[in-house]
Short mmCIF file of the C-alpha atoms (twelve columns), coordinates in Angstrom:
data_MODEL
# 
_entry.id   MODEL 
# 
loop_
_atom_site.group_PDB 
_atom_site.id 
_atom_site.type_symbol 
_atom_site.label_atom_id 
_atom_site.label_alt_id 
_atom_site.label_comp_id 
_atom_site.label_asym_id 
_atom_site.label_seq_id 
_atom_site.Cartn_x 
_atom_site.Cartn_y 
_atom_site.Cartn_z 
_atom_site.pdbx_PDB_model_num 
ATOM 1   C CA . MET A 1   129.474 106.714 61.074  1 
ATOM 2   C CA . CYS A 2   126.862 109.355 60.084  1 
ATOM 3   C CA . ASP A 3   125.407 111.845 62.485  1 
ATOM 4   C CA . HIS A 4   122.004 110.074 62.255  1 
ATOM 5   C CA . CYS A 5   123.584 106.835 63.296  1 
ATOM 6   C CA . LEU A 6   125.416 108.371 66.155  1 
ATOM 7   C CA . ARG A 7   122.214 109.989 67.395  1 
ATOM 8   C CA . THR A 8   120.331 106.669 67.005  1 
ATOM 9   C CA . ALA A 9   122.989 104.689 68.808  1 
ATOM 10  C CA . SER A 10  123.056 107.290 71.604  1 
ATOM 11  C CA . GLY A 11  119.301 107.128 71.979  1 
ATOM 12  C CA . ILE A 12  119.335 103.350 72.306  1 
ATOM 13  C CA . SER A 13  122.166 103.583 74.832  1 
ATOM 14  C CA . ARG A 14  120.175 106.000 76.987  1 
ATOM 15  C CA . ARG A 15  117.053 103.841 76.737  1 
ATOM 16  C CA . GLY A 16  119.080 100.799 77.675  1 
ATOM 17  C CA . LEU A 17  120.577 102.503 80.679  1 
ATOM 18  C CA . PHE A 18  116.983 103.636 81.827  1 
ATOM 19  C CA . ALA A 19  115.678 100.099 81.377  1 
ATOM 20  C CA . GLY A 20  118.586 98.678  83.246  1 
ATOM 21  C CA . ALA A 21  118.085 101.158 86.034  1 
ATOM 22  C CA . ALA A 22  114.407 100.337 86.231  1 
ATOM 23  C CA . ALA A 23  115.202 96.619  86.445  1 
ATOM 24  C CA . LEU A 24  117.659 97.219  89.273  1 
ATOM 25  C CA . ALA A 25  115.133 99.326  91.105  1 
ATOM 26  C CA . GLY A 26  112.592 96.560  90.743  1 
ATOM 27  C CA . ALA A 27  114.972 93.966  92.026  1 
ATOM 28  C CA . ALA A 28  115.934 96.139  95.035  1 
ATOM 29  C CA . ALA A 29  112.260 96.483  95.932  1 
ATOM 30  C CA . TRP A 30  111.673 92.698  96.058  1 
ATOM 31  C CA . PRO A 31  109.841 91.107  97.901  1 
ATOM 32  C CA . ARG A 32  107.290 93.838  98.186  1 
ATOM 33  C CA . PRO A 33  104.063 93.325  96.179  1 
ATOM 34  C CA . LEU A 34  104.552 94.110  92.462  1 
ATOM 35  C CA . LEU A 35  101.467 96.414  92.383  1 
ATOM 36  C CA . ALA A 36  99.566  98.353  94.823  1 
ATOM 37  C CA . GLN A 37  95.789  98.763  95.102  1 
ATOM 38  C CA . ALA A 38  94.418  102.101 94.173  1 
ATOM 39  C CA . THR A 39  92.323  102.071 97.390  1 
ATOM 40  C CA . PRO A 40  93.854  101.606 100.883 1 
ATOM 41  C CA . PRO A 41  94.672  97.861  101.310 1 
ATOM 42  C CA . GLN A 42  92.430  95.782  103.637 1 
ATOM 43  C CA . ASN A 43  95.136  95.292  106.141 1 
ATOM 44  C CA . ALA A 44  95.594  99.090  106.683 1 
ATOM 45  C CA . ILE A 45  93.920  98.514  110.062 1 
ATOM 46  C CA . SER A 46  94.908  97.997  113.662 1 
ATOM 47  C CA . ALA A 47  95.639  94.589  115.185 1 
ATOM 48  C CA . ASP A 48  92.593  94.822  117.343 1 
ATOM 49  C CA . GLU A 49  90.326  95.499  114.301 1 
ATOM 50  C CA . ALA A 50  91.966  92.473  112.524 1 
ATOM 51  C CA . LEU A 51  91.273  90.320  115.544 1 
ATOM 52  C CA . LYS A 52  87.685  91.488  115.677 1 
ATOM 53  C CA . ARG A 53  87.235  90.507  112.012 1 
ATOM 54  C CA . LEU A 54  88.659  87.051  112.645 1 
ATOM 55  C CA . MET A 55  86.438  86.427  115.608 1 
ATOM 56  C CA . GLU A 56  83.358  87.645  113.752 1 
ATOM 57  C CA . GLY A 57  84.262  85.311  111.034 1 
ATOM 58  C CA . ASN A 58  84.654  82.395  113.467 1 
ATOM 59  C CA . ALA A 59  81.228  83.115  114.990 1 
ATOM 60  C CA . ARG A 60  79.774  82.809  111.404 1 
ATOM 61  C CA . TYR A 61  81.699  79.591  110.840 1 
ATOM 62  C CA . ALA A 62  80.663  78.016  114.147 1 
ATOM 63  C CA . THR A 63  76.975  78.684  113.342 1 
ATOM 64  C CA . ASN A 64  77.368  77.547  109.773 1 
ATOM 65  C CA . VAL A 65  76.603  80.880  108.156 1 
ATOM 66  C CA . SER A 66  79.942  81.442  106.406 1 
ATOM 67  C CA . ALA A 67  80.015  84.471  104.102 1 
ATOM 68  C CA . HIS A 68  82.908  83.363  101.973 1 
ATOM 69  C CA . GLN A 69  81.686  80.687  99.476  1 
ATOM 70  C CA . ASP A 70  82.808  82.050  96.084  1 
ATOM 71  C CA . TYR A 71  86.551  81.651  96.170  1 
ATOM 72  C CA . SER A 72  86.850  82.650  92.628  1 
ATOM 73  C CA . ALA A 73  85.889  86.293  93.320  1 
ATOM 74  C CA . GLY A 74  88.866  88.539  93.017  1 
ATOM 75  C CA . ARG A 75  91.192  85.794  91.820  1 
ATOM 76  C CA . ALA A 76  92.536  87.877  88.904  1 
ATOM 77  C CA . ALA A 77  93.155  90.966  91.133  1 
ATOM 78  C CA . ARG A 78  95.059  88.853  93.671  1 
ATOM 79  C CA . THR A 79  97.752  88.041  91.140  1 
ATOM 80  C CA . ALA A 80  99.010  91.516  91.550  1 
ATOM 81  C CA . TYR A 81  99.152  91.803  95.422  1 
ATOM 82  C CA . GLN A 82  98.342  90.335  98.727  1 
ATOM 83  C CA . HIS A 83  97.378  92.215  101.900 1 
ATOM 84  C CA . PRO A 84  96.600  89.599  104.621 1 
ATOM 85  C CA . ILE A 85  95.020  90.919  107.811 1 
ATOM 86  C CA . ALA A 86  96.687  88.290  109.959 1 
ATOM 87  C CA . ALA A 87  99.472  85.773  109.947 1 
ATOM 88  C CA . ILE A 88  98.445  82.459  111.593 1 
ATOM 89  C CA . LEU A 89  100.945 79.912  112.989 1 
ATOM 90  C CA . SER A 90  98.719  76.906  112.919 1 
ATOM 91  C CA . CYS A 91  99.005  73.148  113.520 1 
ATOM 92  C CA . ALA A 92  99.218  71.044  110.380 1 
ATOM 93  C CA . ASP A 93  96.290  68.885  111.579 1 
ATOM 94  C CA . SER A 94  94.043  68.140  108.635 1 
ATOM 95  C CA . ARG A 95  90.950  68.985  110.769 1 
ATOM 96  C CA . VAL A 96  92.192  72.627  111.257 1 
ATOM 97  C CA . ALA A 97  91.721  74.999  108.397 1 
ATOM 98  C CA . PRO A 98  92.282  78.679  109.453 1 
ATOM 99  C CA . GLU A 99  90.740  80.225  106.396 1 
ATOM 100 C CA . LEU A 100 87.524  78.154  107.004 1 
ATOM 101 C CA . ALA A 101 87.540  78.529  110.778 1 
ATOM 102 C CA . PHE A 102 87.753  82.323  110.540 1 
ATOM 103 C CA . ASP A 103 85.589  82.509  107.468 1 
ATOM 104 C CA . GLN A 104 88.173  84.402  105.398 1 
ATOM 105 C CA . GLY A 105 88.743  84.378  101.732 1 
ATOM 106 C CA . PRO A 106 91.929  83.792  99.721  1 
ATOM 107 C CA . GLY A 107 94.439  86.495  100.459 1 
ATOM 108 C CA . ASP A 108 93.057  87.399  103.846 1 
ATOM 109 C CA . LEU A 109 95.336  85.210  105.939 1 
ATOM 110 C CA . PHE A 110 99.042  84.393  105.743 1 
ATOM 111 C CA . VAL A 111 99.076  80.821  107.243 1 
ATOM 112 C CA . VAL A 112 102.197 78.944  108.432 1 
ATOM 113 C CA . ARG A 113 101.555 75.345  109.458 1 
ATOM 114 C CA . VAL A 114 103.608 72.806  111.278 1 
ATOM 115 C CA . ALA A 115 102.448 69.860  113.490 1 
ATOM 116 C CA . GLY A 116 102.170 71.170  117.032 1 
ATOM 117 C CA . ASN A 117 102.111 74.790  115.933 1 
ATOM 118 C CA . PHE A 118 105.463 75.502  117.490 1 
ATOM 119 C CA . VAL A 119 107.886 78.229  116.367 1 
ATOM 120 C CA . ASN A 120 110.935 77.193  114.363 1 
ATOM 121 C CA . ASP A 121 113.336 79.281  112.265 1 
ATOM 122 C CA . ASP A 122 111.525 78.592  108.982 1 
ATOM 123 C CA . GLY A 123 108.211 79.506  110.408 1 
ATOM 124 C CA . LEU A 124 109.599 82.659  112.109 1 
ATOM 125 C CA . ALA A 125 111.133 83.787  108.864 1 
ATOM 126 C CA . SER A 126 107.819 83.317  107.097 1 
ATOM 127 C CA . ILE A 127 106.016 85.376  109.758 1 
ATOM 128 C CA . GLU A 128 108.714 87.965  109.525 1 
ATOM 129 C CA . TYR A 129 108.065 88.265  105.798 1 
ATOM 130 C CA . ALA A 130 104.333 88.762  106.469 1 
ATOM 131 C CA . VAL A 131 105.024 91.493  109.024 1 
ATOM 132 C CA . LYS A 132 107.812 93.406  107.287 1 
ATOM 133 C CA . PHE A 133 106.797 93.109  103.635 1 
ATOM 134 C CA . LEU A 134 103.111 92.489  103.671 1 
ATOM 135 C CA . ASN A 135 102.323 94.882  106.547 1 
ATOM 136 C CA . THR A 136 100.291 92.334  108.436 1 
ATOM 137 C CA . PRO A 137 99.161  93.868  111.749 1 
ATOM 138 C CA . LEU A 138 98.163  90.695  113.668 1 
ATOM 139 C CA . VAL A 139 100.174 87.388  114.397 1 
ATOM 140 C CA . MET A 140 98.342  84.667  115.995 1 
ATOM 141 C CA . VAL A 141 99.583  81.302  117.356 1 
ATOM 142 C CA . LEU A 142 96.588  78.847  116.956 1 
ATOM 143 C CA . GLY A 143 96.571  75.668  118.923 1 
ATOM 144 C CA . HIS A 144 93.626  73.230  118.964 1 
ATOM 145 C CA . SER A 145 91.993  70.582  121.110 1 
ATOM 146 C CA . ARG A 146 93.070  66.965  120.992 1 
ATOM 147 C CA . CYS A 147 96.290  67.861  119.283 1 
ATOM 148 C CA . GLY A 148 98.101  64.662  118.214 1 
ATOM 149 C CA . ALA A 149 101.554 66.264  118.196 1 
ATOM 150 C CA . ILE A 150 101.129 67.492  121.744 1 
ATOM 151 C CA . ASP A 151 99.794  64.072  122.842 1 
ATOM 152 C CA . ALA A 152 102.747 62.347  121.262 1 
ATOM 153 C CA . ALA A 153 105.121 64.757  123.106 1 
ATOM 154 C CA . ILE A 154 103.396 63.805  126.385 1 
ATOM 155 C CA . LYS A 155 103.960 60.104  125.651 1 
ATOM 156 C CA . VAL A 156 107.667 60.736  124.863 1 
ATOM 157 C CA . VAL A 157 108.080 62.614  128.260 1 
ATOM 158 C CA . ARG A 158 105.921 60.254  130.351 1 
ATOM 159 C CA . ASP A 159 106.803 56.847  128.776 1 
ATOM 160 C CA . LYS A 160 110.218 57.628  127.249 1 
ATOM 161 C CA . VAL A 161 108.949 56.538  123.872 1 
ATOM 162 C CA . THR A 162 111.299 56.999  120.875 1 
ATOM 163 C CA . LEU A 163 109.601 57.900  117.645 1 
ATOM 164 C CA . PRO A 164 110.919 57.111  114.191 1 
ATOM 165 C CA . GLY A 165 112.482 59.408  111.583 1 
ATOM 166 C CA . HIS A 166 112.427 63.171  112.244 1 
ATOM 167 C CA . LEU A 167 109.433 63.026  114.557 1 
ATOM 168 C CA . GLN A 168 111.689 62.832  117.626 1 
ATOM 169 C CA . GLN A 169 113.395 66.080  116.625 1 
ATOM 170 C CA . MET A 170 110.085 67.800  116.029 1 
ATOM 171 C CA . LEU A 171 108.809 66.710  119.524 1 
ATOM 172 C CA . ARG A 172 111.901 68.130  121.163 1 
ATOM 173 C CA . GLU A 173 110.466 71.529  120.396 1 
ATOM 174 C CA . ILE A 174 107.253 70.691  122.171 1 
ATOM 175 C CA . LYS A 175 108.482 68.869  125.206 1 
ATOM 176 C CA . PRO A 176 109.380 71.995  127.244 1 
ATOM 177 C CA . ALA A 177 105.666 73.007  127.059 1 
ATOM 178 C CA . VAL A 178 104.641 69.523  128.226 1 
ATOM 179 C CA . ALA A 179 107.120 69.548  131.091 1 
ATOM 180 C CA . ALA A 180 105.968 72.986  132.211 1 
ATOM 181 C CA . ALA A 181 102.223 71.886  132.070 1 
ATOM 182 C CA . LYS A 182 102.803 68.692  134.009 1 
ATOM 183 C CA . ALA A 183 104.647 70.688  136.709 1 
ATOM 184 C CA . ASP A 184 101.308 72.262  137.733 1 
ATOM 185 C CA . LYS A 185 99.716  68.745  138.073 1 
ATOM 186 C CA . PRO A 186 96.568  69.597  135.920 1 
ATOM 187 C CA . GLU A 187 93.595  67.179  135.732 1 
ATOM 188 C CA . ASP A 188 93.883  67.318  131.923 1 
ATOM 189 C CA . VAL A 189 97.596  67.246  131.013 1 
ATOM 190 C CA . LEU A 190 96.879  67.350  127.294 1 
ATOM 191 C CA . ALA A 191 94.654  70.478  127.535 1 
ATOM 192 C CA . ALA A 192 97.111  72.197  129.755 1 
ATOM 193 C CA . ALA A 193 100.021 71.383  127.496 1 
ATOM 194 C CA . ILE A 194 98.183  72.635  124.423 1 
ATOM 195 C CA . THR A 195 97.660  76.007  126.137 1 
ATOM 196 C CA . GLU A 196 101.238 76.186  127.449 1 
ATOM 197 C CA . ASN A 197 102.572 75.510  123.998 1 
ATOM 198 C CA . VAL A 198 100.492 78.299  122.480 1 
ATOM 199 C CA . ARG A 199 101.652 80.748  125.242 1 
ATOM 200 C CA . ARG A 200 105.286 79.856  124.669 1 
ATOM 201 C CA . GLY A 201 104.835 80.427  120.910 1 
ATOM 202 C CA . VAL A 202 103.339 83.820  121.650 1 
ATOM 203 C CA . ARG A 203 106.297 84.736  123.968 1 
ATOM 204 C CA . ARG A 204 108.833 83.612  121.412 1 
ATOM 205 C CA . LEU A 205 107.382 85.548  118.593 1 
ATOM 206 C CA . GLU A 206 106.916 88.732  120.698 1 
ATOM 207 C CA . THR A 207 110.602 88.750  121.559 1 
ATOM 208 C CA . ALA A 208 112.003 87.507  118.235 1 
ATOM 209 C CA . LYS A 209 114.819 89.808  117.051 1 
ATOM 210 C CA . PRO A 210 115.605 91.569  114.896 1 
ATOM 211 C CA . ILE A 211 112.163 92.113  113.301 1 
ATOM 212 C CA . LEU A 212 109.092 91.152  115.398 1 
ATOM 213 C CA . ALA A 213 110.292 92.320  118.710 1 
ATOM 214 C CA . ASP A 214 110.884 95.862  117.241 1 
ATOM 215 C CA . TYR A 215 107.465 95.834  115.561 1 
ATOM 216 C CA . VAL A 216 105.711 94.729  118.678 1 
ATOM 217 C CA . LYS A 217 107.544 97.268  120.791 1 
ATOM 218 C CA . ALA A 218 106.557 100.010 118.404 1 
ATOM 219 C CA . GLY A 219 102.885 99.008  118.571 1 
ATOM 220 C CA . LYS A 220 102.878 98.093  114.851 1 
ATOM 221 C CA . VAL A 221 102.020 94.461  115.369 1 
ATOM 222 C CA . LYS A 222 100.202 92.436  118.093 1 
ATOM 223 C CA . VAL A 223 100.870 88.757  118.867 1 
ATOM 224 C CA . VAL A 224 98.012  86.768  120.391 1 
ATOM 225 C CA . GLY A 225 97.370  83.096  121.183 1 
ATOM 226 C CA . ALA A 226 94.109  81.213  120.554 1 
ATOM 227 C CA . GLU A 227 92.705  77.738  120.634 1 
ATOM 228 C CA . TYR A 228 90.338  75.980  118.238 1 
ATOM 229 C CA . ASP A 229 87.818  73.496  119.564 1 
ATOM 230 C CA . LEU A 230 87.450  70.610  117.099 1 
ATOM 231 C CA . ALA A 231 84.026  69.659  118.429 1 
ATOM 232 C CA . THR A 232 82.277  73.021  118.255 1 
ATOM 233 C CA . GLY A 233 84.467  74.929  115.724 1 
ATOM 234 C CA . LYS A 234 84.725  77.818  118.096 1 
ATOM 235 C CA . ILE A 235 88.010  79.664  118.698 1 
ATOM 236 C CA . ALA A 236 88.920  81.265  122.048 1 
ATOM 237 C CA . VAL A 237 91.615  83.862  122.438 1 
ATOM 238 C CA . LEU A 238 93.973  83.203  125.340 1 
# 
Protein backbone atom coordinates (compact mmCIF):
# COMPACT_ATOMS: atom_id res chain seq x y z
CA MET A 1 0.00 0.00 0.00
CA CYS A 2 1.37 3.50 -0.88
CA ASP A 3 2.26 6.10 1.71
CA HIS A 4 -0.71 8.24 0.60
CA CYS A 5 -3.09 5.33 1.14
CA LEU A 6 -1.63 4.69 4.57
CA ARG A 7 -2.02 8.32 5.56
CA THR A 8 -5.60 8.37 4.23
CA ALA A 9 -6.54 5.17 6.04
CA SER A 10 -4.97 6.50 9.24
CA GLY A 11 -6.92 9.73 8.96
CA ILE A 12 -10.19 7.90 8.50
CA SER A 13 -9.43 5.73 11.47
CA ARG A 14 -8.74 8.72 13.69
CA ARG A 15 -11.90 10.44 12.53
CA GLY A 16 -13.83 7.26 13.18
CA LEU A 17 -12.44 7.06 16.66
CA PHE A 18 -13.34 10.69 17.38
CA ALA A 19 -16.87 10.13 16.03
CA GLY A 20 -17.28 7.02 18.14
CA ALA A 21 -16.05 8.81 21.24
CA ALA A 22 -18.48 11.65 20.61
CA ALA A 23 -21.34 9.20 20.21
CA LEU A 24 -20.45 7.47 23.46
CA ALA A 25 -20.22 10.79 25.27
CA GLY A 26 -23.65 11.71 23.97
CA ALA A 27 -25.10 8.42 25.12
CA ALA A 28 -23.56 8.84 28.56
CA ALA A 29 -25.15 12.26 28.88
CA TRP A 30 -28.69 10.98 28.23
CA PRO A 31 -31.32 11.90 29.33
CA ARG A 32 -30.16 15.50 29.69
CA PRO A 33 -31.59 17.95 27.11
CA LEU A 34 -29.74 17.73 23.79
CA LEU A 35 -29.16 21.46 23.53
CA ALA A 36 -28.98 24.24 26.07
CA GLN A 37 -30.36 27.73 25.78
CA ALA A 38 -27.87 30.53 25.28
CA THR A 39 -29.57 32.50 28.04
CA PRO A 40 -30.24 31.15 31.57
CA PRO A 41 -33.18 28.69 31.43
CA GLN A 42 -36.51 29.80 32.82
CA ASN A 43 -36.32 27.32 35.67
CA ALA A 44 -33.04 28.71 37.02
CA ILE A 45 -35.13 30.18 39.84
CA SER A 46 -36.02 29.30 43.42
CA ALA A 47 -38.96 27.08 44.32
CA ASP A 48 -40.66 30.08 45.94
CA GLU A 49 -40.37 32.08 42.73
CA ALA A 50 -41.74 29.16 40.73
CA LEU A 51 -44.70 28.88 43.12
CA LYS A 52 -45.28 32.61 42.86
CA ARG A 53 -45.48 32.34 39.07
CA LEU A 54 -47.95 29.47 39.33
CA MET A 55 -50.23 31.32 41.71
CA GLU A 56 -50.11 34.49 39.63
CA GLY A 57 -51.08 32.39 36.64
CA ASN A 58 -53.95 30.81 38.54
CA ALA A 59 -55.23 34.27 39.50
CA ARG A 60 -55.29 35.16 35.80
CA TYR A 61 -57.05 31.91 34.92
CA ALA A 62 -59.69 32.28 37.65
CA THR A 63 -60.56 35.78 36.41
CA ASN A 64 -60.53 34.70 32.75
CA VAL A 65 -57.61 36.90 31.68
CA SER A 66 -55.15 34.14 30.75
CA ALA A 67 -51.96 35.32 29.09
CA HIS A 68 -51.12 32.09 27.27
CA GLN A 69 -53.27 31.86 24.17
CA ASP A 70 -50.78 31.38 21.32
CA TYR A 71 -49.52 27.85 21.96
CA SER A 72 -47.52 27.77 18.73
CA ALA A 73 -45.09 30.41 20.00
CA GLY A 74 -41.70 28.86 20.66
CA ARG A 75 -42.70 25.47 19.28
CA ALA A 76 -39.57 25.07 17.14
CA ALA A 77 -37.25 26.11 19.97
CA ARG A 78 -38.85 23.60 22.34
CA THR A 79 -37.72 20.71 20.14
CA ALA A 80 -34.21 21.25 21.52
CA TYR A 81 -34.85 21.55 25.26
CA GLN A 82 -37.35 21.74 28.11
CA HIS A 83 -36.99 23.68 31.33
CA PRO A 84 -40.24 23.25 33.34
CA ILE A 85 -40.53 25.46 36.40
CA ALA A 86 -42.62 22.89 38.29
CA ALA A 87 -43.50 19.20 38.31
CA ILE A 88 -47.18 18.65 39.05
CA LEU A 89 -48.66 15.39 40.32
CA SER A 90 -52.29 15.87 39.32
CA CYS A 91 -55.48 13.87 39.21
CA ALA A 92 -56.41 12.50 35.80
CA ASP A 93 -59.89 14.09 36.12
CA SER A 94 -60.84 15.58 32.74
CA ARG A 95 -61.94 18.81 34.42
CA VAL A 96 -58.46 19.47 35.82
CA ALA A 97 -55.87 20.81 33.37
CA PRO A 98 -52.79 22.13 35.23
CA GLU A 99 -51.37 24.05 32.26
CA LEU A 100 -54.66 25.94 31.92
CA ALA A 101 -55.34 26.30 35.66
CA PHE A 102 -51.89 27.85 36.21
CA ASP A 103 -51.95 29.75 32.90
CA GLN A 104 -48.67 28.25 31.74
CA GLY A 105 -47.55 27.46 28.23
CA PRO A 106 -46.07 24.30 26.70
CA GLY A 107 -42.77 23.41 28.31
CA ASP A 108 -43.53 25.26 31.54
CA LEU A 109 -44.91 22.35 33.56
CA PHE A 110 -43.90 18.69 33.84
CA VAL A 111 -47.25 17.04 34.58
CA VAL A 112 -47.78 13.53 35.93
CA ARG A 113 -51.41 12.44 36.10
CA VAL A 114 -53.18 9.54 37.77
CA ALA A 115 -56.72 9.25 39.09
CA GLY A 116 -56.60 10.28 42.74
CA ASN A 117 -53.21 12.05 42.40
CA PHE A 118 -51.48 9.48 44.62
CA VAL A 119 -47.78 8.62 44.45
CA ASN A 120 -46.89 5.30 42.81
CA ASP A 121 -43.50 4.10 41.59
CA ASP A 122 -44.02 5.18 37.99
CA GLY A 123 -45.15 8.66 38.97
CA LEU A 124 -42.29 8.95 41.43
CA ALA A 125 -39.77 7.99 38.75
CA SER A 126 -41.20 10.62 36.41
CA ILE A 127 -40.87 13.31 39.07
CA GLU A 128 -37.34 12.15 39.84
CA TYR A 129 -36.51 12.65 36.17
CA ALA A 130 -37.90 16.20 36.23
CA VAL A 131 -35.89 17.07 39.32
CA LYS A 132 -32.58 15.39 38.51
CA PHE A 133 -32.33 15.88 34.76
CA LEU A 134 -34.53 18.90 34.02
CA ASN A 135 -33.56 20.85 37.16
CA THR A 136 -37.16 21.51 38.15
CA PRO A 137 -37.15 23.46 41.45
CA LEU A 138 -40.75 22.90 42.57
CA VAL A 139 -42.87 19.77 42.97
CA MET A 140 -46.59 20.07 43.67
CA VAL A 141 -49.22 17.47 44.56
CA LEU A 142 -52.47 18.90 43.20
CA GLY A 143 -55.78 17.56 44.47
CA HIS A 144 -59.20 18.93 43.55
CA SER A 145 -62.73 19.28 44.87
CA ARG A 146 -65.31 16.56 44.28
CA CYS A 147 -62.64 14.03 43.33
CA GLY A 148 -64.31 10.89 41.96
CA ALA A 149 -61.41 8.60 42.84
CA ILE A 150 -61.43 9.71 46.48
CA ASP A 151 -65.22 9.40 46.60
CA ALA A 152 -64.96 5.84 45.25
CA ALA A 153 -62.37 5.01 47.92
CA ILE A 154 -64.77 6.30 50.59
CA LYS A 155 -67.48 3.96 49.30
CA VAL A 156 -65.03 1.04 49.32
CA VAL A 157 -64.09 1.76 52.94
CA ARG A 158 -67.60 2.58 54.16
CA ASP A 159 -69.76 0.19 52.15
CA LYS A 160 -67.21 -2.57 51.40
CA VAL A 161 -67.82 -2.10 47.68
CA THR A 162 -65.71 -4.19 45.32
CA LEU A 163 -64.86 -2.47 42.04
CA PRO A 164 -64.04 -4.26 38.77
CA GLY A 165 -60.73 -4.59 36.95
CA HIS A 166 -57.71 -2.75 38.32
CA LEU A 167 -59.81 -0.10 40.06
CA GLN A 168 -59.68 -1.97 43.34
CA GLN A 169 -55.88 -2.02 43.21
CA MET A 170 -55.75 1.72 42.47
CA LEU A 171 -58.05 2.56 45.37
CA ARG A 172 -55.87 0.59 47.80
CA GLU A 173 -53.38 3.43 47.41
CA ILE A 174 -56.01 5.99 48.46
CA LYS A 175 -57.79 4.10 51.27
CA PRO A 176 -55.23 5.00 53.99
CA ALA A 177 -55.96 8.71 53.43
CA VAL A 178 -59.70 8.03 53.66
CA ALA A 179 -59.29 6.05 56.89
CA ALA A 180 -57.15 8.78 58.45
CA ALA A 181 -59.63 11.48 57.45
CA LYS A 182 -62.62 9.52 58.78
CA ALA A 183 -60.88 9.05 62.14
CA ASP A 184 -61.25 12.78 62.83
CA LYS A 185 -65.03 12.56 62.19
CA PRO A 186 -65.17 15.56 59.82
CA GLU A 187 -68.48 17.03 58.64
CA ASP A 188 -67.37 16.62 55.02
CA VAL A 189 -65.51 13.31 54.74
CA LEU A 190 -64.80 13.77 51.03
CA ALA A 191 -63.19 17.19 51.46
CA ALA A 192 -61.15 15.96 54.44
CA ALA A 193 -59.99 12.86 52.55
CA ILE A 194 -58.96 14.94 49.53
CA THR A 195 -56.79 17.14 51.74
CA GLU A 196 -55.32 14.18 53.64
CA ASN A 197 -54.49 12.42 50.37
CA VAL A 198 -52.59 15.48 49.14
CA ARG A 199 -50.67 15.79 52.41
CA ARG A 200 -49.68 12.13 52.31
CA GLY A 201 -48.45 12.56 48.77
CA VAL A 202 -46.32 15.52 49.81
CA ARG A 203 -44.80 13.59 52.71
CA ARG A 204 -43.97 10.61 50.51
CA LEU A 205 -42.28 12.74 47.87
CA GLU A 206 -40.33 14.73 50.45
CA THR A 207 -38.89 11.55 51.91
CA ALA A 208 -38.51 9.50 48.71
CA LYS A 209 -35.00 8.10 48.49
CA PRO A 210 -32.53 8.14 46.90
CA ILE A 211 -33.20 11.30 44.86
CA LEU A 212 -35.99 13.57 46.08
CA ALA A 213 -35.19 13.35 49.79
CA ASP A 214 -31.62 14.47 49.13
CA TYR A 215 -32.70 17.36 46.93
CA VAL A 216 -35.25 18.51 49.50
CA LYS A 217 -32.72 18.26 52.33
CA ALA A 218 -30.20 20.29 50.31
CA GLY A 219 -32.79 23.00 49.67
CA LYS A 220 -32.66 22.46 45.91
CA VAL A 221 -36.31 21.40 45.64
CA LYS A 222 -39.49 22.20 47.53
CA VAL A 223 -42.56 19.93 47.63
CA VAL A 224 -45.95 21.54 48.27
CA GLY A 225 -49.57 20.47 48.24
CA ALA A 226 -52.50 22.36 46.74
CA GLU A 227 -56.17 21.94 45.90
CA TYR A 228 -58.08 23.09 42.84
CA ASP A 229 -61.70 24.19 43.23
CA LEU A 230 -63.70 22.99 40.24
CA ALA A 231 -66.40 25.61 40.71
CA THR A 232 -64.20 28.71 40.98
CA GLY A 233 -61.02 27.65 39.20
CA LYS A 234 -59.00 28.86 42.17
CA ILE A 235 -56.09 26.90 43.63
CA ALA A 236 -55.19 27.06 47.31
CA VAL A 237 -51.79 25.98 48.62
CA LEU A 238 -52.10 23.80 51.72
